[in-house]
Short mmCIF file of C-alpha atoms and ligand atoms in Angstrom, two decimals:
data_model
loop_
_atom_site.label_atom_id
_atom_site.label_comp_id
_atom_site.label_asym_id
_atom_site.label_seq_id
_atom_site.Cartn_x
_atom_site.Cartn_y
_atom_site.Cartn_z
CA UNK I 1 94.17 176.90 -100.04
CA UNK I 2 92.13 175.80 -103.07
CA UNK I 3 88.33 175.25 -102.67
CA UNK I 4 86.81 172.47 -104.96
CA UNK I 5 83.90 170.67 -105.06
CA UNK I 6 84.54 166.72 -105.50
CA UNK I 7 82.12 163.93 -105.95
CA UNK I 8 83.41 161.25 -102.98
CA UNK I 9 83.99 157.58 -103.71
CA UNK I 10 84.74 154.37 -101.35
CA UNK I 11 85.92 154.84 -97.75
CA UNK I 12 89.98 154.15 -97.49
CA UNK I 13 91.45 153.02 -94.09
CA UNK I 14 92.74 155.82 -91.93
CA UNK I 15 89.56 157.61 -91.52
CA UNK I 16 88.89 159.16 -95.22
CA UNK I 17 87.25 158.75 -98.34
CA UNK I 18 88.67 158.73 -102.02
CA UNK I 19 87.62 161.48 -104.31
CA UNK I 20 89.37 162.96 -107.51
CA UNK I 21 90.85 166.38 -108.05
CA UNK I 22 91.88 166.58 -111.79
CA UNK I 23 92.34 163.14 -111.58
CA UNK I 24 94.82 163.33 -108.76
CA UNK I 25 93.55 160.76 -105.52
CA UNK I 26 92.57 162.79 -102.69
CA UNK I 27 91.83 161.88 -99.25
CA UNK I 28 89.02 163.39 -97.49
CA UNK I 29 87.70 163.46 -94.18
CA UNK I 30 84.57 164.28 -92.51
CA UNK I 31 82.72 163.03 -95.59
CA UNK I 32 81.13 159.41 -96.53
CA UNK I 33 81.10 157.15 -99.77
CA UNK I 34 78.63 159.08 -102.46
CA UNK I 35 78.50 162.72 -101.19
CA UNK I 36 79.23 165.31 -103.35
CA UNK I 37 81.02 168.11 -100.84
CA UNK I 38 83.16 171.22 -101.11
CA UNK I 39 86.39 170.39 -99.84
CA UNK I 40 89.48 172.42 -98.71
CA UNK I 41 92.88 170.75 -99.09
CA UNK I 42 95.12 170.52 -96.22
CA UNK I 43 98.41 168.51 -97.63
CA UNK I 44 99.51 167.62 -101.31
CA UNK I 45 102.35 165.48 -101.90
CA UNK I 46 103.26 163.99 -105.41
CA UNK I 47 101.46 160.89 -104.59
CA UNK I 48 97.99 162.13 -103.55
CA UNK I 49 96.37 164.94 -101.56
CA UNK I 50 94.28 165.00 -98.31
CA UNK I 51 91.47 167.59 -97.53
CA UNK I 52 89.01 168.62 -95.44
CA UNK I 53 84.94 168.15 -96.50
CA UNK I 54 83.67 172.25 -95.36
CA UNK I 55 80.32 172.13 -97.23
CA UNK I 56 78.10 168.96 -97.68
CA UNK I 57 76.26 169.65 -101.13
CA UNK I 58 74.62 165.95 -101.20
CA UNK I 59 74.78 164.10 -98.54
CA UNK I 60 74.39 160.32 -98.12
CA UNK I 61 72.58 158.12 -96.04
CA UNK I 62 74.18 157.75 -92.96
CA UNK I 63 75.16 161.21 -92.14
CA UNK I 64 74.08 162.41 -88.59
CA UNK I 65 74.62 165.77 -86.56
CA UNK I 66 77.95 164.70 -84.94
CA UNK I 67 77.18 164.56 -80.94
CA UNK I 68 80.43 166.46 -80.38
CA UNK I 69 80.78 170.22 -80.58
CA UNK I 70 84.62 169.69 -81.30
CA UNK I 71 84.03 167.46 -84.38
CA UNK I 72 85.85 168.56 -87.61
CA UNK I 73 88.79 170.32 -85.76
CA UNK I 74 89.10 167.41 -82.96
CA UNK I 75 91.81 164.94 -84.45
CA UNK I 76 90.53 162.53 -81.86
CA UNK I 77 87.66 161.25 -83.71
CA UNK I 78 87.08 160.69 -87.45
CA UNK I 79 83.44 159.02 -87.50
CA UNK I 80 81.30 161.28 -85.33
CA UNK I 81 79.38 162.67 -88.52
CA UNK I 82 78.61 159.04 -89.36
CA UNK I 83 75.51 156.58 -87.64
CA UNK I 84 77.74 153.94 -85.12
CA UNK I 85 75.86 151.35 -87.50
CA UNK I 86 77.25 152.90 -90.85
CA UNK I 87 80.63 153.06 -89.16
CA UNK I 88 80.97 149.38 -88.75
CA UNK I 89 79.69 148.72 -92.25
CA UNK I 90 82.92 151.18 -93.53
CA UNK I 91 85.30 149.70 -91.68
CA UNK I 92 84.10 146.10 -92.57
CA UNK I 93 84.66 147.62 -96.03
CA UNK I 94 88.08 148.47 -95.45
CA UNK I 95 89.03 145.21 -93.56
CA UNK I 96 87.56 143.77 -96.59
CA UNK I 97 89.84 146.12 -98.89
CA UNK I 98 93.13 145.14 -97.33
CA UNK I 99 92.88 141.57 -96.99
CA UNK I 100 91.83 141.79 -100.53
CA UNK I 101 94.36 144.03 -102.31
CA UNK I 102 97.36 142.47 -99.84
CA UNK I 103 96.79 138.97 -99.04
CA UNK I 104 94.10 137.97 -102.28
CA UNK I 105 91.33 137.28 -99.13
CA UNK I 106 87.83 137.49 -99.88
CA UNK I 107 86.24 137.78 -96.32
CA UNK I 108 82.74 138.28 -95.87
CA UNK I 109 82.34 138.84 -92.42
CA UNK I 110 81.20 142.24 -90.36
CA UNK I 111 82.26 144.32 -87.93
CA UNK I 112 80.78 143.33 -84.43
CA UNK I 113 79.37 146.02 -82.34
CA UNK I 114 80.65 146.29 -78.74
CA UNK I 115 78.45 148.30 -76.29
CA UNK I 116 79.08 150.93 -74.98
CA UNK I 117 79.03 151.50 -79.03
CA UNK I 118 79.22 154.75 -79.40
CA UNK I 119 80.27 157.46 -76.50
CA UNK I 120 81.76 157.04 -73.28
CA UNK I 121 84.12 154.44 -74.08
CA UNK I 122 87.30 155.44 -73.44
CA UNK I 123 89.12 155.08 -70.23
CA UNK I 124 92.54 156.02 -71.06
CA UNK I 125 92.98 159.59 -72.60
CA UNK I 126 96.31 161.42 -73.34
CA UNK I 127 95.18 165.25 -73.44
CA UNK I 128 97.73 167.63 -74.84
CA UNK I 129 98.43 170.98 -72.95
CA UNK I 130 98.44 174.35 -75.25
CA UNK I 131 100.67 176.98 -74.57
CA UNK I 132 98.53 178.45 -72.02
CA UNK I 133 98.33 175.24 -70.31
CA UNK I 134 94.68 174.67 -71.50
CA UNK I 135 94.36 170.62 -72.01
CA UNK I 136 92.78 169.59 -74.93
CA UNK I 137 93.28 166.99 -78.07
CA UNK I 138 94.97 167.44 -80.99
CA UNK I 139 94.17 168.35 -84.76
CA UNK I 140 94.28 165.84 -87.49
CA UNK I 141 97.90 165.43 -88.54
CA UNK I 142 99.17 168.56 -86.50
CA UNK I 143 100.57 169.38 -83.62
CA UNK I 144 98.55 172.12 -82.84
CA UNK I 145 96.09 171.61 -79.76
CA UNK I 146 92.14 171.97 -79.71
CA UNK I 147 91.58 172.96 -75.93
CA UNK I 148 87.92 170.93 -75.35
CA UNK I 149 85.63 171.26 -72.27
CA UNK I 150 84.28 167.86 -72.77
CA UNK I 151 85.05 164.93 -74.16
CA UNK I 152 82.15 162.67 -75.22
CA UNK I 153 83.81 159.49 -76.33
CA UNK I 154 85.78 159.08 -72.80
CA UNK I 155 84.52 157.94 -70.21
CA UNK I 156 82.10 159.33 -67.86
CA UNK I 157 84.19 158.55 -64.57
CA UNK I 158 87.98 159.43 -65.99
CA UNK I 159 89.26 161.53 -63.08
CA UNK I 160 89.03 165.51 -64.16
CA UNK I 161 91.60 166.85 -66.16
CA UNK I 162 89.59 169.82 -68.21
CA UNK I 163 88.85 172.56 -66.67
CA UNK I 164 92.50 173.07 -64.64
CA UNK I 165 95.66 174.46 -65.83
CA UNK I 166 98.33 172.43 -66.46
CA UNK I 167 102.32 173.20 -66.07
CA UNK I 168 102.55 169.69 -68.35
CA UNK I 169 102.72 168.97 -72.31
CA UNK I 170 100.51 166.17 -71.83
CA UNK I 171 98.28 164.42 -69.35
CA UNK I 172 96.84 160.99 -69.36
CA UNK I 173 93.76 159.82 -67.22
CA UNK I 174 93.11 156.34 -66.89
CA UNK I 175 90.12 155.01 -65.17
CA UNK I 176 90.23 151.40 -64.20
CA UNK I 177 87.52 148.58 -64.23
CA UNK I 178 88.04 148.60 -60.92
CA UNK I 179 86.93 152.11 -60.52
CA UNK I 180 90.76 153.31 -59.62
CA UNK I 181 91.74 156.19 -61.22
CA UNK I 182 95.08 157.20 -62.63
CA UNK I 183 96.97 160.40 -63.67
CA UNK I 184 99.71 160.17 -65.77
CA UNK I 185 101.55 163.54 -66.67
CA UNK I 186 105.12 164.89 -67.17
CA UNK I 187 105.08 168.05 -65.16
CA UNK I 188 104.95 168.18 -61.60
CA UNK I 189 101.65 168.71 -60.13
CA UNK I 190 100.39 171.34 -58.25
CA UNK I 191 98.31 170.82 -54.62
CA UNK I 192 96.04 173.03 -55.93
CA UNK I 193 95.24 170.62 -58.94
CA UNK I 194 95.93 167.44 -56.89
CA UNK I 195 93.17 168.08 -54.70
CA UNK I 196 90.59 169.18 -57.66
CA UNK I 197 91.05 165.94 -59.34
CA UNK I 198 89.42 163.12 -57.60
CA UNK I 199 91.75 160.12 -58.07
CA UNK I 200 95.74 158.86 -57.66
CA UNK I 201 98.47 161.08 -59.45
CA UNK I 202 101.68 160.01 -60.71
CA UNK I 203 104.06 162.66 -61.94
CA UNK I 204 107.07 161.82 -63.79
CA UNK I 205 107.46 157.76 -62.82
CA UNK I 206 107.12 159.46 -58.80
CA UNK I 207 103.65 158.97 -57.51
CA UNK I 208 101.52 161.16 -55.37
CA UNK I 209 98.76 160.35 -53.38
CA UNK I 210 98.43 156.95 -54.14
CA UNK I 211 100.60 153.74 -55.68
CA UNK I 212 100.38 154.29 -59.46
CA UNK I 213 99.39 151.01 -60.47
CA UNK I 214 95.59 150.04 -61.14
CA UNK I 215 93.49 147.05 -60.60
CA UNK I 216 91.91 145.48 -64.45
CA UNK I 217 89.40 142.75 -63.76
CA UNK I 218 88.16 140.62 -66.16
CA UNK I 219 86.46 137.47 -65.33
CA UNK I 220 87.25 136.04 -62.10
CA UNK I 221 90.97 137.76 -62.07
CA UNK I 222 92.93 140.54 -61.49
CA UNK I 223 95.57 142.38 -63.61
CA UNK I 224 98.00 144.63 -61.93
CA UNK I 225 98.70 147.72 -64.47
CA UNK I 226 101.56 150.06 -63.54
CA UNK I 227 100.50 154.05 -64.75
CA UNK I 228 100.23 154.25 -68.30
CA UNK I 229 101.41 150.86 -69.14
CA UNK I 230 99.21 148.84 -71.92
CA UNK I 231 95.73 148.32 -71.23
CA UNK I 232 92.98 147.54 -73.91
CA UNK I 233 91.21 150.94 -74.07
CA UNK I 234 87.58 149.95 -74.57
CA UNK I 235 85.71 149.07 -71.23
CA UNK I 236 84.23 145.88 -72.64
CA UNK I 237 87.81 144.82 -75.00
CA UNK I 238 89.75 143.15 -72.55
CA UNK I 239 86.07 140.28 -72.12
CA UNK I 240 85.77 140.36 -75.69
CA UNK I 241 89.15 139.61 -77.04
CA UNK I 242 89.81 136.91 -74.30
CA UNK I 243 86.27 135.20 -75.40
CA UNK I 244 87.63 135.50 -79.16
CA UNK I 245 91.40 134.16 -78.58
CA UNK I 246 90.30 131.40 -76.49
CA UNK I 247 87.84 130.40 -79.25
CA UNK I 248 90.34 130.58 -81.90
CA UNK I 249 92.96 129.07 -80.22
CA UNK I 250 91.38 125.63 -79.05
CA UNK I 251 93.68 125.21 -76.61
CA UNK I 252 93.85 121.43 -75.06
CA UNK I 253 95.21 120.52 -71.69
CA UNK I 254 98.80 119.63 -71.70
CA UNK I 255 99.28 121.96 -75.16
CA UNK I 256 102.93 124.17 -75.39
CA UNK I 257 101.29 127.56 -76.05
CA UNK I 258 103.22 131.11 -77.04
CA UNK I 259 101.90 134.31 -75.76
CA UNK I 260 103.84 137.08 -77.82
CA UNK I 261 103.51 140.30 -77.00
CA UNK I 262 101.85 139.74 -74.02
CA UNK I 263 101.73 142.72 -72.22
CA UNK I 264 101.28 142.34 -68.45
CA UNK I 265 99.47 138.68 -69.00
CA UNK I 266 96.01 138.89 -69.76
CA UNK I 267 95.72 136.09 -72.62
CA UNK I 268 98.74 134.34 -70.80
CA UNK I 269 96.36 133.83 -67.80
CA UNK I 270 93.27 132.45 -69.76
CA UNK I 271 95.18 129.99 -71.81
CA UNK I 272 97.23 128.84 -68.56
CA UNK I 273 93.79 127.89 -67.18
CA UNK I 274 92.95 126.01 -70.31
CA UNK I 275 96.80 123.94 -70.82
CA UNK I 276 96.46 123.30 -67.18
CA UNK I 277 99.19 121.66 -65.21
CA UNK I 278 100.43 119.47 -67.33
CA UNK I 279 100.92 122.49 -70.32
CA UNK I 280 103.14 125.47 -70.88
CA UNK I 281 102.36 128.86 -71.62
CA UNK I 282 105.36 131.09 -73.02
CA UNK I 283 104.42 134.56 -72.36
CA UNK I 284 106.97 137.04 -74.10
CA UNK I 285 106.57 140.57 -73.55
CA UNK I 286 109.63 142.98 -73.86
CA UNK I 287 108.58 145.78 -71.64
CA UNK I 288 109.99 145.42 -68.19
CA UNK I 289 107.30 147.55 -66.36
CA UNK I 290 104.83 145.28 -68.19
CA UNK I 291 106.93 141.96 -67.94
CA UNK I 292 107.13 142.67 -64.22
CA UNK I 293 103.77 143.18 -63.52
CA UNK I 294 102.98 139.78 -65.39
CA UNK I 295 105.45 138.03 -62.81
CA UNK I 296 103.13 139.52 -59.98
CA UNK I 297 99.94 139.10 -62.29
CA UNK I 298 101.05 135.00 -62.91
CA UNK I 299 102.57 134.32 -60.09
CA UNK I 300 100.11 131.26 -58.96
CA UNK I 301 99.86 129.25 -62.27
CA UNK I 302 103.71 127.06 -62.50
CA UNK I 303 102.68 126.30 -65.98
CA UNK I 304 103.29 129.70 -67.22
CA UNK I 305 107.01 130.71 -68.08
CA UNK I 306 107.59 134.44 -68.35
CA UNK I 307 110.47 135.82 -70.69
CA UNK I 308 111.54 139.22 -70.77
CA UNK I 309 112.74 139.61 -73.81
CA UNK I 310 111.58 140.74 -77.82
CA UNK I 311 109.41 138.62 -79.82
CA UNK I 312 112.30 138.34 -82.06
CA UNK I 313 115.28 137.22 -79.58
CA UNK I 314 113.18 134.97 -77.74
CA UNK I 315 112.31 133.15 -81.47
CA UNK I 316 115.77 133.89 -82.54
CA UNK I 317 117.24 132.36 -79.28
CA UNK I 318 114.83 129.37 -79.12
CA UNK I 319 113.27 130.75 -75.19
CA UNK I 320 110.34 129.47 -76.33
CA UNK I 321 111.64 126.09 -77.10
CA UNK I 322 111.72 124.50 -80.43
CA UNK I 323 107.58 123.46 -81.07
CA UNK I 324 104.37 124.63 -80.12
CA UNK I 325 101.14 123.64 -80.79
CA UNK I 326 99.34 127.28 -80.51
CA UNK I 327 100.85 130.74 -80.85
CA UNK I 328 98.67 133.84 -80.10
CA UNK I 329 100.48 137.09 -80.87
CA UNK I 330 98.99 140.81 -80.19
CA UNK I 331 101.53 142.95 -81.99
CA UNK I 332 102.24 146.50 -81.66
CA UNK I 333 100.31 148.68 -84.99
CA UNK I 334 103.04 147.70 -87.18
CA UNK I 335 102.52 144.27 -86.94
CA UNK I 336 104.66 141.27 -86.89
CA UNK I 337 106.59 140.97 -90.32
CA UNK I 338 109.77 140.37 -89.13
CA UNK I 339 109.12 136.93 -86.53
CA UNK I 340 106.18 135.08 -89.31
CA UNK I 341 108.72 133.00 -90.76
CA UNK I 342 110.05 132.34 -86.87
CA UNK I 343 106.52 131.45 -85.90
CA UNK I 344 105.81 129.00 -88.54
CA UNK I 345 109.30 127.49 -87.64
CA UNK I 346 107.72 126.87 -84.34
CA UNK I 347 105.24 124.44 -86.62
CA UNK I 348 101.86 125.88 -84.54
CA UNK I 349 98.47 123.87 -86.01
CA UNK I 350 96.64 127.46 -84.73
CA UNK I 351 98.04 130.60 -85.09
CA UNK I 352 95.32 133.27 -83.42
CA UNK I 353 96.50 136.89 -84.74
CA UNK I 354 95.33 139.62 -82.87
CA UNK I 355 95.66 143.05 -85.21
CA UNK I 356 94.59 146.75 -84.47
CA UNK I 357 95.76 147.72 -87.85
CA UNK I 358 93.99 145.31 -90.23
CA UNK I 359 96.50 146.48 -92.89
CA UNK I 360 99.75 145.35 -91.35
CA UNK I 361 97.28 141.95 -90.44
CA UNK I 362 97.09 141.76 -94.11
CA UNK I 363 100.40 141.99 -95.06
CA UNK I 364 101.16 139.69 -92.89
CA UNK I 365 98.50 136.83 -93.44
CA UNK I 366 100.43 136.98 -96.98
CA UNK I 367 103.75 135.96 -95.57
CA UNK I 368 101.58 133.13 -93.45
CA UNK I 369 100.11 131.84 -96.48
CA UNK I 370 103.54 131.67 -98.29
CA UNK I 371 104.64 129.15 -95.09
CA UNK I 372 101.54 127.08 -95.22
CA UNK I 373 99.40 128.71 -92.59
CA UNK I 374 95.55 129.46 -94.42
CA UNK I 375 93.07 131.52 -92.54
CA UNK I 376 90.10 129.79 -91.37
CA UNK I 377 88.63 132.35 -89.52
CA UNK I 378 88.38 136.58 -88.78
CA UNK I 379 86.12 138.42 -86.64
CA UNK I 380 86.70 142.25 -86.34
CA UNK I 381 85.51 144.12 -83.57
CA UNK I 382 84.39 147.79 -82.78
CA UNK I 383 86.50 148.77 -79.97
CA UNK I 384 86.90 152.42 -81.09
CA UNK I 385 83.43 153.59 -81.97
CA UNK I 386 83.54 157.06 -83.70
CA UNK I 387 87.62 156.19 -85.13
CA UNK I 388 88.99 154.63 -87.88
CA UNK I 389 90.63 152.41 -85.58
CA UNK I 390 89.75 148.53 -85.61
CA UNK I 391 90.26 145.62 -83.80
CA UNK I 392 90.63 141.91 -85.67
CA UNK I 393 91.18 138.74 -84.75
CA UNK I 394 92.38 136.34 -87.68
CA UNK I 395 92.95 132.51 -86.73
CA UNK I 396 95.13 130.26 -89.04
CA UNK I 397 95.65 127.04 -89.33
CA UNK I 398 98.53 125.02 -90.64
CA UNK I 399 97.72 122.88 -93.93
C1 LIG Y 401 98.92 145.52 -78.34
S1 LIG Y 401 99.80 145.26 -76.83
C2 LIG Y 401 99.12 143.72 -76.35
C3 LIG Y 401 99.26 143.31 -74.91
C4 LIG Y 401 98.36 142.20 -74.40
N1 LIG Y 401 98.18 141.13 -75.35
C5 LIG Y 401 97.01 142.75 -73.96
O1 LIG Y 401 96.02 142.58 -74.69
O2 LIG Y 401 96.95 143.35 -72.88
C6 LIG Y 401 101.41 144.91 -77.44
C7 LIG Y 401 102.45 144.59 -76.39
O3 LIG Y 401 103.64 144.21 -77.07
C8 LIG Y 401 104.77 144.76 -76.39
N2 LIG Y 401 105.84 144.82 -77.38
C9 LIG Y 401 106.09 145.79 -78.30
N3 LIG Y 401 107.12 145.42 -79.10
C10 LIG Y 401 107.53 144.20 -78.67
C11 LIG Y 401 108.51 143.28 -79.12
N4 LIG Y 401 109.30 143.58 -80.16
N5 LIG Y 401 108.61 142.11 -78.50
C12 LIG Y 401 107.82 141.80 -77.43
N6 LIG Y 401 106.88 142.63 -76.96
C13 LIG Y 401 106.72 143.81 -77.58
C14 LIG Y 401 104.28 146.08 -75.84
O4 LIG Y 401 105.06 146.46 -74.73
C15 LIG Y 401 102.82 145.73 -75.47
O5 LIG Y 401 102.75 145.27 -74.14
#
């Protein structure tokens, strides 16, 4: 591999800066904006190349000892050589970048911190298993496992998983707000590893030792959450993104709202309180396990109607019903290109957008503007301290 020394530019989203090699872009991690490092390249394409920062010649400001003795080989994290305060002010930059370059957005806002800001956050982990059944997390781009002892952005009371050996490819512990704990693997389990982990085990869809499905609670209610179904990772997300939609979304009693993508219910149940009786709430979410713990999650508010079904038949096949006056949608990564021409169709006065990729959010505030929907509002939140990973919430409204 080739061994260079670059001068680094401006942070790009996906966890890397921008340098130059012979004026070919490269893409390198474990660096920040203005450094001048040594850099060993990992991947070249015609397009661009990515590499790896080994030596920091100048460093900037900003640049701490990471707290993890896995960073740099770890694939899980791609921050933990930067202060949690610098982090935000990068990944404001590239929120700013995208909306900029793909929708002609100027925003001006920042990324909000959540605590716990830093470590200890998350509470659902997928560790891979090596070939000697060691569990650890993957390298950047690569299949190729990094058995760890310890994790230090999960949090502290996941149920065990390091430190046994595992007949599996891949293991996920979940630990609920509730204090349940889950684990999710695709092997079967041994007694011997059963009894070392402290928590419910569910092997394969079949559970053991308890009923596979945890307990969320946020606010006053609780959200049934079959094994590894979707849950908002970050302890304090689930709070913060309810507070945030239900601001955006201005929701009056007696309003027609859509939920899409709703996963097992949690924004369907907020905005059910605030249409009351006399509204609707849609609440479309295409996984079954999901959609059928939202039937047991919703069960007590009438106004809600659940429907099983894709964001794009249920706009396709008019389930929910010609006009609304709010839409909130929480897409997968990829975003929602396909249904924003369906959704303005449904003639919402607020669209609230809820994006962990703020460049598919950016693409597709473009295709909203095209229809008449402008932004009035974005707020961005840190929900993955020491990743590239974001969280936004844009709300539009129809001109
Ligand atoms: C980011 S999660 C959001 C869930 C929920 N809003 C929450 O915060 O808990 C996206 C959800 O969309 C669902 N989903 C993915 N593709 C879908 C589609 N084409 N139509 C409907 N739901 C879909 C997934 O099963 C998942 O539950």
């Amino acid at each position: 591999m080739q061994d260079v020394v670059v001068d680094v530019g401006p942070i790009a989203h996906g966890g890397h800066c921008v340098a130059r090699v012979d004026g070919q872009v490269v893409f390198v991690r474990h660096t920040l904006p203005g450094e001048r490092v040594r850099i060993e390249i990992t991947e070249s394409n015609k397009k661009f190349l990515r590499a790896d920062a080994v030596e920091v010649i100048e460093s900037a400001p900003g640049r701490v000892a990471p707290p993890c003795a896995y960073a740099g080989q770890c694939g899980g994290c791609d921050f933990q050589h930067v202060d949690p305060a610098v982090q935000r002010a990068l990944l404001g930059d590239v929120v700013r970048e995208q909306l900029q370059r793909l929708a002609g957005i100027e925003w001006s806002g920042e990324v909000e911190a959540v605590e716990p800001d830093e470590l200890g956050w998350r509470t659902r982990v997928t560790f891979a298993v090596d070939a000697m059944g060691h569990a650890g997390l993957r390298r950047h781009r690569s299949h190729r496992v990094v058995p760890v002892d310890r994790c230090v952005i999960a949090h502290p009371d996941l149920p065990q998983v390091l430190g046994h050996e595992w007949d599996a490819e891949s293991v996920e512990a979940i630990v609920s707000s509730t204090g349940e704990k889950l684990l999710v693997t695709d092997a079967s389990i041994s007694d011997a590893v059963e009894s070392a982990v402290d928590g419910v085990v569910a092997v394969d869809g079949t559970t053991r030792g308890g009923t596979g499905v945890l307990t969320e609670r946020v606010r006053d209610k609780d959200f049934r959450v079959s094994g590894s179904g979707f849950w908002q990772v970050h302890p304090a997300a689930a709070n913060t993104l309810v507070d945030a939609v239900l601001d955006g979304a201005r929701v009056q009693p007696g309003d027609v709202v859509a939920d899409l993508y709703a996963g097992v219910g949690l924004f369907t149940a907020f905005l059910a309180d605030a249409v009351g009786e006399s509204g609707t709430v849609f609440s479309v979410e295409a996984d079954q396990v999901a959609a059928k713990d939202a039937r047991r999650n919703l069960h007590d508010a009438p106004q809600v109607r659940l429907v099983g079904a894709t964001t794009e038949r249920a706009l396709r096949d008019g389930l929910v019903g010609e006009q609304v006056d709010v839409v909130v949608l929480d897409p997968p990564r990829t975003g929602a290109k396909k249904v924003v021409p369906a959704i303005a169709g449904l003639s919402p006065r607020r669209v609230v957008y809820v994006a962990c990729d703020p460049a598919a959010l950016a693409r597709d505030l473009a295709s909203f503007a095209a229809l008449g929907y402008r932004l009035d509002g974005l707020r961005a939140f840190a929900l993955f301290p020491m990743t590239h990973h974001v969280e936004c919430v844009a709300v539009l409204l129809r001109d």
